[in-house]
Coordinates of C-alpha atoms in Angstrom, one line a residue:
Chain A
M1 CA 0.0 0.0 0.1
R2 CA 1.6 3.3 -1.1
L3 CA 0.5 6.5 1.0
S4 CA 2.5 9.0 -0.8
P5 CA 3.8 9.8 -4.3
D6 CA 7.2 10.3 -2.5
E7 CA 7.7 6.6 -2.6
I8 CA 7.8 6.5 -6.5
I9 CA 11.4 7.4 -7.0
F10 CA 12.6 8.1 -10.7
W11 CA 16.1 8.9 -9.8
Q12 CA 18.1 9.1 -6.7
L13 CA 21.8 10.1 -5.9
G14 CA 22.5 9.9 -2.3
F15 CA 20.4 12.5 -0.5
F16 CA 19.0 13.9 -3.9
K17 CA 16.3 12.2 -5.6
L18 CA 13.5 12.7 -8.2
N19 CA 10.2 11.3 -7.1
A20 CA 6.9 11.6 -8.4
T21 CA 5.8 14.5 -6.0
I22 CA 8.7 16.7 -7.3
I23 CA 8.0 15.7 -10.8
F24 CA 4.4 16.4 -10.9
T25 CA 5.0 19.7 -8.9
W26 CA 7.1 20.7 -11.8
V27 CA 4.3 19.5 -14.3
L28 CA 1.8 21.7 -12.6
M29 CA 4.2 24.5 -12.2
L30 CA 4.8 24.5 -16.1
V31 CA 1.0 24.2 -16.9
L32 CA 0.2 27.1 -14.4
A33 CA 3.2 29.3 -15.6
I34 CA 2.8 28.4 -19.4
G35 CA -1.0 28.8 -19.2
A36 CA -0.9 32.0 -17.4
R37 CA 1.8 33.3 -19.9
L38 CA -0.3 32.2 -22.8
I39 CA -3.4 34.0 -21.7
T40 CA -1.6 37.3 -20.2
H41 CA 0.8 37.9 -23.1
K42 CA -1.9 39.7 -25.1
L43 CA -4.2 41.0 -22.5
S44 CA -6.9 43.6 -23.4
V45 CA -7.5 46.8 -21.5
D46 CA -10.5 47.4 -23.6
L47 CA -14.0 46.5 -22.3
K48 CA -14.1 43.5 -24.8
R49 CA -11.6 40.8 -23.8
S50 CA -11.2 37.1 -24.3
R51 CA -13.1 34.3 -22.3
W52 CA -9.8 33.1 -20.7
Q53 CA -8.9 36.5 -19.7
N54 CA -12.2 36.7 -18.1
L55 CA -11.5 33.5 -16.2
L56 CA -8.2 34.7 -14.9
E57 CA -9.7 38.0 -14.0
I58 CA -12.5 36.4 -12.0
V59 CA -10.1 34.1 -10.2
V60 CA -7.7 36.7 -9.3
T61 CA -10.2 39.3 -8.2
G62 CA -12.1 36.6 -6.4
I63 CA -9.1 35.6 -4.5
E64 CA -8.2 39.4 -3.8
Q65 CA -11.8 39.9 -2.5
Q66 CA -11.3 36.8 -0.1
I67 CA -8.1 38.2 1.1
K68 CA -9.8 41.4 1.8
E69 CA -12.9 40.0 3.5
V70 CA -10.4 38.2 6.1
G71 CA -9.3 41.5 7.2
L72 CA -6.2 42.3 5.2
T73 CA -6.7 45.8 3.9
Q74 CA -3.8 45.8 1.3
P75 CA -4.8 42.3 -0.5
R76 CA -2.3 42.9 -3.3
T77 CA 0.7 42.5 -0.8
Y78 CA -0.5 39.1 0.1
L79 CA -1.9 38.1 -3.2
G80 CA 1.2 36.6 -4.7
F81 CA 1.6 34.3 -1.7
L82 CA -1.9 33.3 -0.7
G83 CA -3.3 33.2 -4.2
T84 CA -0.4 31.0 -5.2
L85 CA -1.1 28.6 -2.4
F86 CA -4.7 28.3 -3.3
L87 CA -3.9 27.9 -7.1
F88 CA -1.3 25.3 -6.4
V89 CA -3.6 23.3 -4.0
A90 CA -6.6 23.7 -6.3
A91 CA -4.7 22.8 -9.6
A92 CA -3.2 19.7 -7.6
S93 CA -7.0 18.6 -6.9
L94 CA -8.1 19.3 -10.4
G95 CA -5.3 17.0 -11.7
T96 CA -6.8 14.1 -10.0
V97 CA -9.2 13.7 -12.9
I98 CA -6.5 13.0 -15.3
P99 CA -5.7 9.1 -14.9
G100 CA -2.1 8.5 -13.7
F101 CA -1.8 11.8 -12.1
E102 CA -0.5 11.8 -8.5
P103 CA -1.6 15.1 -6.7
P104 CA 1.7 16.4 -5.1
T105 CA -0.7 17.6 -2.3
G106 CA -1.3 14.0 -1.4
S107 CA 2.4 13.9 0.0
L108 CA 3.1 14.8 3.5
S109 CA 6.4 16.3 2.4
T110 CA 4.6 18.8 0.0
T111 CA 2.0 19.8 2.6
T112 CA 4.6 20.2 5.2
A113 CA 6.7 22.2 2.9
L114 CA 3.5 24.3 2.2
A115 CA 2.7 24.7 6.0
L116 CA 6.3 25.6 6.8
C117 CA 6.2 28.3 4.2
V118 CA 3.1 29.7 6.0
F119 CA 5.0 29.2 9.2
V120 CA 7.8 31.3 8.0
A121 CA 5.5 33.9 5.9
V122 CA 3.4 34.7 9.0
P123 CA 6.1 36.2 11.1
L124 CA 7.6 37.8 8.1
F125 CA 4.4 39.5 7.0
G126 CA 3.9 40.4 10.7
I127 CA 7.2 42.2 11.1
A128 CA 6.7 43.8 7.7
E129 CA 3.7 45.3 8.8
Q130 CA 4.3 46.1 12.5
G131 CA 8.2 46.1 12.8
I132 CA 10.2 43.3 14.7
G133 CA 9.4 44.7 18.2
G134 CA 5.7 45.1 17.6
F135 CA 5.6 41.5 16.3
L136 CA 7.5 40.0 19.0
K137 CA 5.4 41.9 21.6
S138 CA 2.4 40.2 20.3
Y139 CA 3.6 36.9 21.7
V140 CA 3.5 38.0 25.3
Q141 CA 0.1 39.7 25.0
P142 CA -1.7 40.1 27.1
T143 CA 0.9 38.6 29.6
F144 CA 4.0 36.9 29.5
I145 CA 2.6 33.6 30.8
I146 CA 0.9 33.3 27.4
L147 CA 4.2 33.2 25.4
P148 CA 4.6 29.4 25.6
F149 CA 1.0 28.8 24.7
N150 CA 1.4 31.1 21.6
I151 CA 4.6 29.3 20.5
I152 CA 2.7 25.9 20.8
S153 CA -0.1 27.2 19.1
E154 CA 2.1 28.5 16.1
I155 CA 3.7 25.0 15.8
S156 CA 0.5 23.1 16.3
R157 CA -1.4 25.0 13.6
T158 CA 1.3 24.6 11.2
L159 CA 1.2 20.8 11.9
A160 CA -2.5 20.9 11.6
L161 CA -2.3 22.6 8.2
A162 CA 0.0 20.0 6.9
V163 CA -1.7 17.0 8.3
R164 CA -5.2 18.2 7.3
L165 CA -4.4 18.9 3.6
F166 CA -2.3 15.7 3.4
G167 CA -5.2 13.6 5.1
N168 CA -7.7 14.7 2.8
M169 CA -5.8 14.6 -0.5
M170 CA -4.2 11.2 0.4
S171 CA -7.6 9.6 1.7
G172 CA -9.3 11.0 -1.6
A173 CA -6.7 9.1 -3.7
M174 CA -6.7 6.1 -1.7
I175 CA -10.4 5.8 -1.6
I176 CA -10.3 6.1 -5.5
A177 CA -7.6 3.4 -5.7
I178 CA -9.4 1.0 -3.3
L179 CA -12.9 1.6 -5.0
L180 CA -11.3 1.0 -8.4
T181 CA -10.2 -2.6 -7.2
I182 CA -13.8 -3.2 -5.9
T183 CA -16.3 -1.5 -8.1
P184 CA -14.3 -0.5 -11.2
F185 CA -16.8 1.5 -13.3
L186 CA -19.4 4.1 -11.9
F187 CA -18.6 4.5 -8.4
P188 CA -15.1 5.7 -8.6
I189 CA -16.2 8.5 -11.0
V190 CA -18.7 9.6 -8.3
M191 CA -15.9 9.5 -5.7
T192 CA -13.5 11.4 -8.0
L193 CA -16.2 14.0 -8.4
L194 CA -16.5 14.2 -4.5
G195 CA -12.6 14.2 -4.5
L196 CA -12.6 17.3 -6.7
L197 CA -15.1 18.9 -4.3
T198 CA -13.0 18.0 -1.3
G199 CA -10.0 19.2 -3.1
M200 CA -11.4 22.7 -3.9
V201 CA -12.6 23.0 -0.3
Q202 CA -9.1 22.1 1.0
A203 CA -7.5 24.6 -1.3
Y204 CA -10.0 27.3 0.0
I205 CA -9.4 26.3 3.6
F206 CA -5.8 26.0 3.3
S207 CA -5.3 29.5 1.8
I208 CA -8.0 31.1 4.0
L209 CA -6.3 29.8 7.2
A210 CA -3.0 31.1 5.9
A211 CA -4.6 34.4 5.3
V212 CA -6.2 34.4 8.6
Y213 CA -2.9 33.5 10.4
I214 CA -1.2 36.5 8.5
A215 CA -4.1 38.8 9.1
A216 CA -3.8 38.0 13.0
A217 CA 0.1 38.6 12.9
A218 CA -0.2 41.7 10.9
Q219 CA -3.3 43.3 12.3
V220 CA -2.7 42.9 16.1
H221 CA -1.0 46.0 16.6
K222 CA -3.3 48.0 14.4
T223 CA -6.3 46.6 16.3
K224 CA -4.6 47.6 19.7
V225 CA -4.0 51.2 18.3
K226 CA -7.5 51.3 17.3
A227 CA -8.8 50.1 20.5
Q228 CA -6.8 52.7 22.4
Chain B
M1 CA 8.5 7.5 7.1
L2 CA 5.9 9.8 5.4
I3 CA 7.9 13.1 5.5
D4 CA 11.0 12.9 3.2
W5 CA 13.0 16.2 4.1
F6 CA 14.7 16.4 0.7
T7 CA 11.2 16.4 -0.8
V8 CA 10.0 19.0 1.9
G9 CA 12.9 21.5 0.9
A10 CA 12.5 21.0 -2.7
Q11 CA 8.8 21.4 -2.7
A12 CA 9.1 24.6 -0.6
L13 CA 11.6 25.8 -3.0
N14 CA 9.3 24.8 -5.9
F15 CA 6.4 26.7 -4.2
L16 CA 8.7 29.8 -4.1
V17 CA 9.5 29.5 -7.6
L18 CA 5.9 29.1 -8.4
V19 CA 4.9 32.2 -6.4
W20 CA 7.4 34.2 -8.4
L21 CA 6.2 32.8 -11.7
M22 CA 2.6 33.6 -10.8
K23 CA 3.4 37.0 -9.8
R24 CA 5.5 37.5 -13.0
F25 CA 2.9 35.8 -15.5
L26 CA -0.5 36.0 -13.7
Y27 CA -1.1 38.6 -10.9
K28 CA 0.9 41.5 -12.3
P29 CA -0.5 41.5 -15.8
I30 CA -4.1 40.7 -14.8
L31 CA -4.2 43.4 -12.2
H32 CA -2.6 45.7 -14.4
A33 CA -5.1 45.2 -17.1
I34 CA -7.8 45.5 -14.5
D35 CA -6.3 48.8 -13.2
A36 CA -5.8 50.2 -16.8
R37 CA -9.5 49.2 -17.6
E38 CA -10.9 50.8 -14.4
E39 CA -8.7 53.8 -15.1
R40 CA -9.9 54.0 -18.6
I41 CA -13.6 53.7 -17.5
A42 CA -13.1 56.2 -14.9
T43 CA -11.6 58.6 -17.4
E44 CA -14.4 58.0 -19.8
L45 CA -16.9 58.4 -17.1
A46 CA -15.1 61.6 -16.0
N47 CA -15.0 62.6 -19.7
A48 CA -18.7 61.9 -19.9
D49 CA -19.3 63.9 -17.0
A50 CA -17.4 66.8 -18.1
T51 CA -19.2 66.7 -21.6
K52 CA -22.4 66.7 -19.6
A53 CA -21.4 69.4 -17.6
E54 CA -20.3 71.2 -20.6
A55 CA -23.5 70.5 -22.3
R56 CA -25.7 71.7 -19.3
Q57 CA -23.5 75.0 -19.4
E58 CA -24.1 75.5 -23.0
R59 CA -27.6 74.6 -22.5
D60 CA -28.0 77.1 -19.7
E61 CA -26.0 79.7 -21.8
F62 CA -28.2 79.1 -24.7
R63 CA -31.3 79.2 -22.5
D64 CA -30.1 82.6 -21.1
K65 CA -29.3 84.0 -24.5
N66 CA -32.7 83.0 -25.7
E67 CA -34.3 84.7 -22.7
A68 CA -32.3 87.9 -23.4
M69 CA -33.2 87.7 -27.1
D70 CA -36.8 87.3 -26.2
R71 CA -36.6 90.2 -23.6
Q72 CA -35.0 92.3 -26.2
R73 CA -37.4 91.4 -28.9
A74 CA -40.3 92.2 -26.7
A75 CA -38.7 95.4 -25.9
L76 CA -37.9 96.3 -29.4
L77 CA -41.5 95.4 -30.3
S78 CA -42.9 97.4 -27.7
K79 CA -40.7 100.4 -28.6
A80 CA -41.6 99.9 -32.3
T81 CA -45.5 99.7 -31.4
E82 CA -45.1 103.0 -29.3
E83 CA -43.0 104.7 -32.2
A84 CA -45.7 103.5 -34.7
Q85 CA -48.5 104.8 -32.5
A86 CA -46.6 108.0 -32.1
E87 CA -46.1 108.2 -35.9
H88 CA -49.7 107.3 -36.5
D89 CA -50.7 110.1 -34.1
R90 CA -48.5 112.5 -35.8
L91 CA -49.5 111.6 -39.3
L92 CA -53.2 111.8 -38.1
D93 CA -52.6 115.3 -36.6
E94 CA -50.7 116.5 -39.7
A95 CA -53.6 115.1 -42.0
R96 CA -56.1 116.8 -39.5
Q97 CA -53.9 120.2 -39.7
A98 CA -53.6 119.7 -43.7
A99 CA -57.4 119.1 -43.8
A100 CA -58.2 122.0 -41.7
A101 CA -55.8 124.2 -43.5
L102 CA -57.3 122.9 -46.8
R103 CA -60.7 123.6 -45.6
A104 CA -59.7 127.0 -44.3
T105 CA -58.1 127.7 -47.6
Q106 CA -61.5 126.6 -49.3
Q107 CA -63.4 128.4 -47.1
E108 CA -61.3 131.4 -47.7
T109 CA -61.4 131.0 -51.4
L110 CA -65.2 130.5 -51.2
R111 CA -65.6 133.6 -49.3
N112 CA -63.4 135.5 -51.6
K113 CA -65.4 134.3 -54.5
Q114 CA -68.6 135.1 -52.7
E115 CA -67.0 138.4 -51.8
N116 CA -66.0 138.9 -55.5
L117 CA -69.5 137.9 -56.6
H118 CA -71.0 140.4 -54.2
Q119 CA -68.9 143.1 -55.3
A120 CA -69.7 142.1 -59.1
L121 CA -73.4 141.9 -58.1
I122 CA -73.2 145.2 -56.3
H123 CA -71.4 147.0 -59.2
R124 CA -73.7 145.2 -61.8
T125 CA -76.9 146.1 -59.8
Q126 CA -75.6 149.6 -59.5
Q127 CA -75.0 149.9 -63.0
E128 CA -78.1 148.3 -64.0
V129 CA -80.2 150.5 -61.5
F130 CA -78.3 153.5 -62.7
A131 CA -79.0 152.4 -66.4
I132 CA -82.7 151.5 -65.6
A133 CA -83.2 154.9 -63.6
R134 CA -81.4 157.0 -66.2
R135 CA -83.5 155.3 -69.0
T136 CA -86.7 155.7 -66.9
L137 CA -85.9 159.3 -66.1
T138 CA -84.9 160.0 -69.6
D139 CA -88.2 158.3 -71.1
L140 CA -90.3 159.6 -68.3
A141 CA -89.1 163.3 -68.1
G142 CA -87.3 163.8 -71.3
T143 CA -84.3 165.0 -69.3
S144 CA -81.1 163.4 -68.9
L145 CA -80.2 161.6 -65.6
E146 CA -77.4 164.1 -64.9
E147 CA -80.1 166.9 -64.9
R148 CA -82.2 165.0 -62.5
L149 CA -79.1 164.2 -60.5
G150 CA -78.1 167.8 -60.2
E151 CA -81.7 168.7 -59.4
A152 CA -81.7 166.1 -56.5
F153 CA -78.4 167.4 -55.5
T154 CA -79.4 170.8 -55.5
R155 CA -82.8 170.1 -53.7
R156 CA -80.7 168.1 -51.0
L157 CA -78.5 171.3 -50.8
R158 CA -81.3 173.5 -50.1
K159 CA -83.1 171.3 -47.5
M160 CA -80.0 170.7 -45.4
D161 CA -80.5 171.4 -42.0
D162 CA -79.1 174.4 -40.2
Q163 CA -76.3 172.7 -38.2
A164 CA -75.0 171.1 -41.5
K165 CA -75.5 174.0 -43.5
A166 CA -73.5 176.2 -40.9
G167 CA -70.5 173.6 -40.8
L168 CA -70.5 173.6 -44.4
A169 CA -70.6 177.3 -44.8
K170 CA -67.8 177.7 -42.4
A171 CA -65.9 175.2 -44.6
L172 CA -66.9 177.1 -47.9
E173 CA -65.8 180.3 -46.5
K174 CA -62.3 179.2 -46.7
T175 CA -62.3 178.4 -50.3
S176 CA -60.8 180.7 -52.8
E177 CA -60.3 180.9 -56.5
T178 CA -57.0 179.0 -56.1
E179 CA -58.6 176.5 -53.7
P180 CA -61.9 175.9 -54.8
A181 CA -64.6 173.5 -53.3
L182 CA -64.6 170.3 -55.2
V183 CA -67.8 169.0 -56.8
R184 CA -67.4 165.4 -57.9
S185 CA -69.9 163.5 -60.1
G186 CA -70.4 160.1 -61.6
G187 CA -70.8 161.3 -65.1
D188 CA -70.0 164.5 -67.0
L189 CA -72.1 167.3 -65.9
P190 CA -73.5 169.6 -68.6
A191 CA -72.7 173.2 -68.4
E192 CA -76.5 174.0 -67.4
Q193 CA -76.3 171.6 -64.5
R194 CA -72.8 173.1 -63.5
A195 CA -74.5 176.5 -63.5
A196 CA -77.6 175.3 -61.6
I197 CA -75.3 173.8 -58.9
Q198 CA -73.2 176.9 -58.8
K199 CA -76.3 179.0 -58.5
A200 CA -77.8 176.7 -55.8
V201 CA -74.6 176.8 -53.9
N202 CA -74.3 180.6 -54.0
E203 CA -78.0 180.9 -53.0
T204 CA -77.8 178.4 -50.3
F205 CA -74.8 180.0 -48.6
S206 CA -75.4 183.5 -49.9
A207 CA -71.9 183.9 -51.2
D208 CA -69.9 183.4 -54.3
I209 CA -68.5 180.2 -53.9
H210 CA -65.7 178.9 -56.2
L211 CA -66.3 175.4 -57.6
R212 CA -64.5 172.9 -59.5
F213 CA -65.9 170.1 -61.2
K214 CA -64.5 166.7 -61.5
T215 CA -65.8 163.5 -62.9
E216 CA -65.4 160.3 -60.7
P217 CA -67.0 157.2 -62.4
D218 CA -67.0 155.4 -59.0
L219 CA -69.7 157.9 -57.9
I220 CA -72.3 156.1 -59.5
G221 CA -75.2 158.4 -60.3
G222 CA -74.2 160.7 -57.5
I223 CA -72.8 164.3 -56.9
E224 CA -70.8 165.2 -54.0
L225 CA -69.5 168.6 -52.8
T226 CA -66.7 168.6 -50.4
A227 CA -64.7 171.7 -49.0
N228 CA -62.2 171.3 -46.0
G229 CA -63.5 168.1 -44.9
Q230 CA -67.2 169.1 -45.0
K231 CA -69.2 167.0 -47.5
V232 CA -72.8 167.2 -48.9
A233 CA -73.7 164.6 -51.3
W234 CA -76.4 162.7 -53.0
S235 CA -75.8 159.5 -54.9
I236 CA -77.6 156.5 -56.1
A237 CA -75.0 154.7 -54.2
D238 CA -76.8 155.5 -51.1
Y239 CA -79.8 153.7 -52.2
L240 CA -77.6 150.8 -53.7
A241 CA -76.0 150.7 -50.2
S242 CA -79.3 150.1 -48.8
L243 CA -80.1 147.6 -51.5
E244 CA -76.8 146.0 -51.0
K245 CA -77.4 145.6 -47.1
G246 CA -80.9 144.0 -48.1
V247 CA -79.1 141.6 -50.5
N248 CA -76.6 140.8 -48.0
D249 CA -78.9 140.2 -45.3
I250 CA -80.8 137.7 -47.7
L251 CA -77.3 136.1 -48.8
H252 CA -76.2 135.8 -45.2
A253 CA -79.5 134.4 -44.3
K254 CA -79.0 131.8 -46.8
D255 CA -75.3 131.0 -45.8
I256 CA -76.0 130.3 -42.2
P257 CA -78.3 127.1 -42.9
E258 CA -75.7 125.9 -45.5
A259 CA -72.8 126.4 -43.0
E260 CA -74.9 124.8 -40.3
V261 CA -75.7 121.8 -42.5

């Protein structure tokens, strides 16, 4: 029983290896980058525009709107990071409809990497927003005793992010694989559809949670100022 | 082990590269396009607003001008009407004055004509009366009119009242051969008449009065003696004057109803 595409190794040299996770990630990256480039290389600023451009504009403005609703007043600062998180996870889920495609998000290594990125990005955005002193001070608010709990909270939520996404994606792929062996025709298709839904939901949850963490880190000081 | 730390690192790197790629090829161009479009729409809306404001302003200006023009037109019209009325009144006055002047002229002409006619009538009547009288006297008495005139004159002379006679006598006293009293007559007096008159004068005033005889056709059928402002006369003209008065009264009585009509 294979739980992660990490286990499919195409090439290895000591510590370095090329497994299915990395390869499919590259494929996704290529598809996303080339697709974006193809659509955006001749954008129209006119009122009339292509359907693809419309689609991308809806996606981008939708993400921007979501970030704004979380509480980040300057959504474009975070659009690159949070939007890419969403697009990557969503594209990985969508890819599951292609037979033979292993979603990289079904690997705990990938979800851990993404969660670690969030873990690093949160303090970075927080410091950028309110300075290093202000950010560090937020860990001892309202009292110094709370510091260990804040640190535990940081680590545990990063772990939760990684495991949640991995669990959902891995289970989806696993269910389909199991069902394929039991009822090979109709039922796996239904489950694939369900997997698409859960995949999109997970993409949304992952990016929204990241946005909330960043917002929490970036807005503490502002809220305090406002409260005073 | 589910976590392969090399893969974790590689995926983290991959993700960061993907972030850069997406920023480069997706977010930046798309947001730029959206911004450009929004800016363009905003510009167009602003232009539309500006055009609208301009149009509104022009409409207001046009309306103001129109109103001013209407007011001006009304003022001009009213002025023109007043002027026309004034001109009308003036022309009417002129016409009335001209008509009045013409009527006055006509009346004057008519009056002149009437006057002339009267004169002519009087003259003619006098002449006719004179001619009739003369012929009648000639036919009846076989004497010339001048004789009768002389007789009538002498008779009047003799019948003068005392006051008149005294006044005339006083005047006649001042006459001399060089400054004789003047006897004027309408026709040439025959020598007998002249002598008779001389005699009558001499007898009336008991003196030798120097007389000078002169013919004056205007004294129709009459004789007149003048001396130093005093005068004694007999003339058909006296009767004619009475006749003229009667005729005038008749004509005047005839004119008044015509004028009243």
